[in-house]
Amino acid sequence: MATSFDDGKEAGALRTIGEVCQALGIKAHVLRYWEQQFPTLKPLKRSGGRRYYRPEDIAMVERIDQLVNVEGYTLKGAKAALKNGNGLGNGADDKAAETSAAVASATNETAPHLIIGAKPATAPKAEGSLVQILPHLKSIQTRLQRALEA
């Protein structure tokens, strides 16, 4: 995933936020936001607040972009993947955990809150494999079908 820069600088040179944005196709405001959200992303800041990205910063931006924009992680899920060290691989376990958490929230018996905007009650935690979650999904499907028929 190493990005090649066509700017005549050495591979280990510091890059400005504009150079990183152009090379990776990410907007500057997104990079600045990610700096707030991911504590491990800390480019050098010189006087006047000008950012300089080191090669390891650029690698981190690439990995965050991969997790969020390619693999579909939420920022919270991407943070967890990077924190657990799984963000360096394909992140399938973290993606499954994130999906399980979302399903657990959706299996709440007061699921109609999703439609009418009421505040949900605490959802039970879905633990284990997808086989354990399947009955919850079928229950949701049944309730949705009944709601649509009504």
Coordinates of C-alpha atoms in Angstrom, one line a residue:
M1 CA 0.0 0.0 0.0
A2 CA 3.1 2.3 -0.1
T3 CA 2.2 5.4 -1.9
S4 CA 4.7 6.7 -4.4
F5 CA 5.2 10.4 -4.6
D6 CA 6.1 12.0 -7.9
D7 CA 7.6 15.2 -6.4
G8 CA 11.4 14.6 -6.7
K9 CA 11.8 14.2 -3.0
E10 CA 13.5 11.1 -1.4
A11 CA 11.2 8.3 -0.2
G12 CA 11.8 9.2 3.5
A13 CA 11.2 13.0 3.1
L14 CA 8.7 14.9 5.1
R15 CA 5.5 15.8 3.1
T16 CA 3.1 18.6 3.6
I17 CA -0.6 18.0 4.1
G18 CA -1.2 19.1 0.5
E19 CA 1.2 16.6 -0.9
V20 CA -0.3 13.8 1.2
C21 CA -3.8 14.8 0.1
Q22 CA -2.9 14.9 -3.5
A23 CA -1.1 11.5 -3.4
L24 CA -3.8 9.7 -1.5
G25 CA -6.9 11.4 -2.8
I26 CA -8.0 12.4 0.7
K27 CA -9.2 16.0 1.5
A28 CA -7.2 18.0 4.0
H29 CA -10.1 18.5 6.3
V30 CA -10.5 14.7 6.5
L31 CA -6.8 14.3 7.5
R32 CA -7.1 17.0 10.1
Y33 CA -10.2 15.3 11.5
W34 CA -8.5 11.9 11.5
E35 CA -5.7 13.5 13.5
Q36 CA -8.2 14.3 16.2
Q37 CA -9.8 10.9 16.1
F38 CA -6.7 8.7 15.9
P39 CA -4.2 9.5 18.7
T40 CA -1.5 7.5 16.9
L41 CA -1.6 9.8 13.9
K42 CA 0.6 12.7 14.9
P43 CA 2.4 14.5 12.1
L44 CA 5.1 17.0 13.0
K45 CA 3.9 20.5 13.4
R46 CA 6.2 23.4 12.9
S47 CA 5.7 27.1 13.6
G48 CA 2.4 28.4 12.4
G49 CA 0.9 24.9 12.7
R50 CA 2.1 23.7 9.4
R51 CA 1.9 19.9 9.3
Y52 CA 4.7 17.6 8.0
Y53 CA 3.9 13.9 7.5
R54 CA 6.7 11.3 8.1
P55 CA 6.6 8.1 6.1
E56 CA 5.1 6.3 9.2
D57 CA 2.3 9.0 9.4
I58 CA 1.6 8.4 5.7
A59 CA 1.4 4.6 6.3
M60 CA -1.0 5.2 9.1
V61 CA -3.2 7.5 6.9
E62 CA -3.2 4.8 4.2
R63 CA -4.3 2.1 6.8
I64 CA -7.1 4.3 8.2
D65 CA -8.3 5.1 4.6
Q66 CA -8.2 1.3 3.9
L67 CA -10.2 0.5 7.0
V68 CA -12.8 3.3 6.7
N69 CA -13.2 3.8 2.9
V70 CA -12.5 0.4 1.5
E71 CA -13.4 -2.2 4.2
G72 CA -16.3 -0.1 5.5
Y73 CA -15.3 0.3 9.1
T74 CA -16.7 3.1 11.2
L75 CA -14.2 5.4 12.8
K76 CA -14.8 3.6 16.2
G77 CA -14.2 0.2 14.6
A78 CA -11.1 1.4 12.8
K79 CA -9.7 2.8 16.1
A80 CA -10.4 -0.6 17.7
A81 CA -8.7 -2.4 14.8
L82 CA -5.6 -0.3 15.0
K83 CA -5.5 -0.4 18.8
N84 CA -5.7 -4.2 18.8
G85 CA -3.0 -4.5 16.2
N86 CA -5.5 -6.1 13.8
G87 CA -5.6 -3.0 11.7
L88 CA -2.4 -4.1 10.1
G89 CA -4.0 -7.2 8.6
N90 CA -7.4 -7.6 6.9
G91 CA -9.3 -6.7 10.0
A92 CA -11.9 -9.5 9.5
D93 CA -12.2 -10.3 13.2
D94 CA -12.8 -6.6 14.1
K95 CA -15.3 -6.2 11.3
A96 CA -17.2 -9.3 12.6
A97 CA -17.1 -7.8 16.2
E98 CA -18.4 -4.5 14.9
T99 CA -21.2 -6.2 13.0
S100 CA -22.1 -8.3 16.0
A101 CA -22.4 -5.2 18.1
A102 CA -24.7 -3.6 15.5
V103 CA -26.8 -6.7 15.4
A104 CA -27.0 -6.8 19.2
S105 CA -28.3 -3.2 19.1
A106 CA -30.9 -4.1 16.5
T107 CA -32.1 -7.2 18.4
N108 CA -33.6 -5.1 21.1
E109 CA -37.2 -5.9 21.7
T110 CA -38.1 -2.3 21.2
A111 CA -36.7 -2.3 17.7
P112 CA -39.5 -0.1 16.3
H113 CA -37.5 2.8 17.8
L114 CA -35.4 2.5 14.7
I115 CA -38.4 3.6 12.6
I116 CA -40.2 6.1 14.8
G117 CA -37.2 7.6 16.5
A118 CA -37.9 6.7 20.1
K119 CA -35.0 6.2 22.5
P120 CA -33.9 2.5 22.6
A121 CA -33.6 0.5 25.8
T122 CA -30.4 -1.2 26.5
A123 CA -29.8 -4.0 23.9
P124 CA -28.5 -7.4 25.0
K125 CA -25.0 -8.2 23.9
A126 CA -24.6 -10.7 21.1
E127 CA -21.8 -13.0 22.1
G128 CA -20.3 -15.7 20.1
S129 CA -20.5 -16.7 16.5
L130 CA -22.9 -15.7 13.8
V131 CA -24.8 -19.0 14.5
Q132 CA -25.8 -17.6 17.8
I133 CA -27.0 -14.3 16.2
L134 CA -29.1 -16.0 13.6
P135 CA -32.2 -16.5 15.9
H136 CA -32.1 -12.8 16.7
L137 CA -32.0 -11.9 13.0
K138 CA -34.9 -14.1 12.3
S139 CA -36.8 -12.5 15.1
I140 CA -36.2 -9.1 13.7
Q141 CA -37.2 -10.3 10.3
T142 CA -40.5 -11.6 11.7
R143 CA -41.2 -8.4 13.5
L144 CA -40.5 -6.3 10.5
Q145 CA -42.8 -8.5 8.3
R146 CA -45.6 -8.1 10.9
A147 CA -45.0 -4.4 11.0
L148 CA -45.2 -4.1 7.2
E149 CA -48.4 -6.2 7.0
A150 CA -50.1 -4.0 9.6

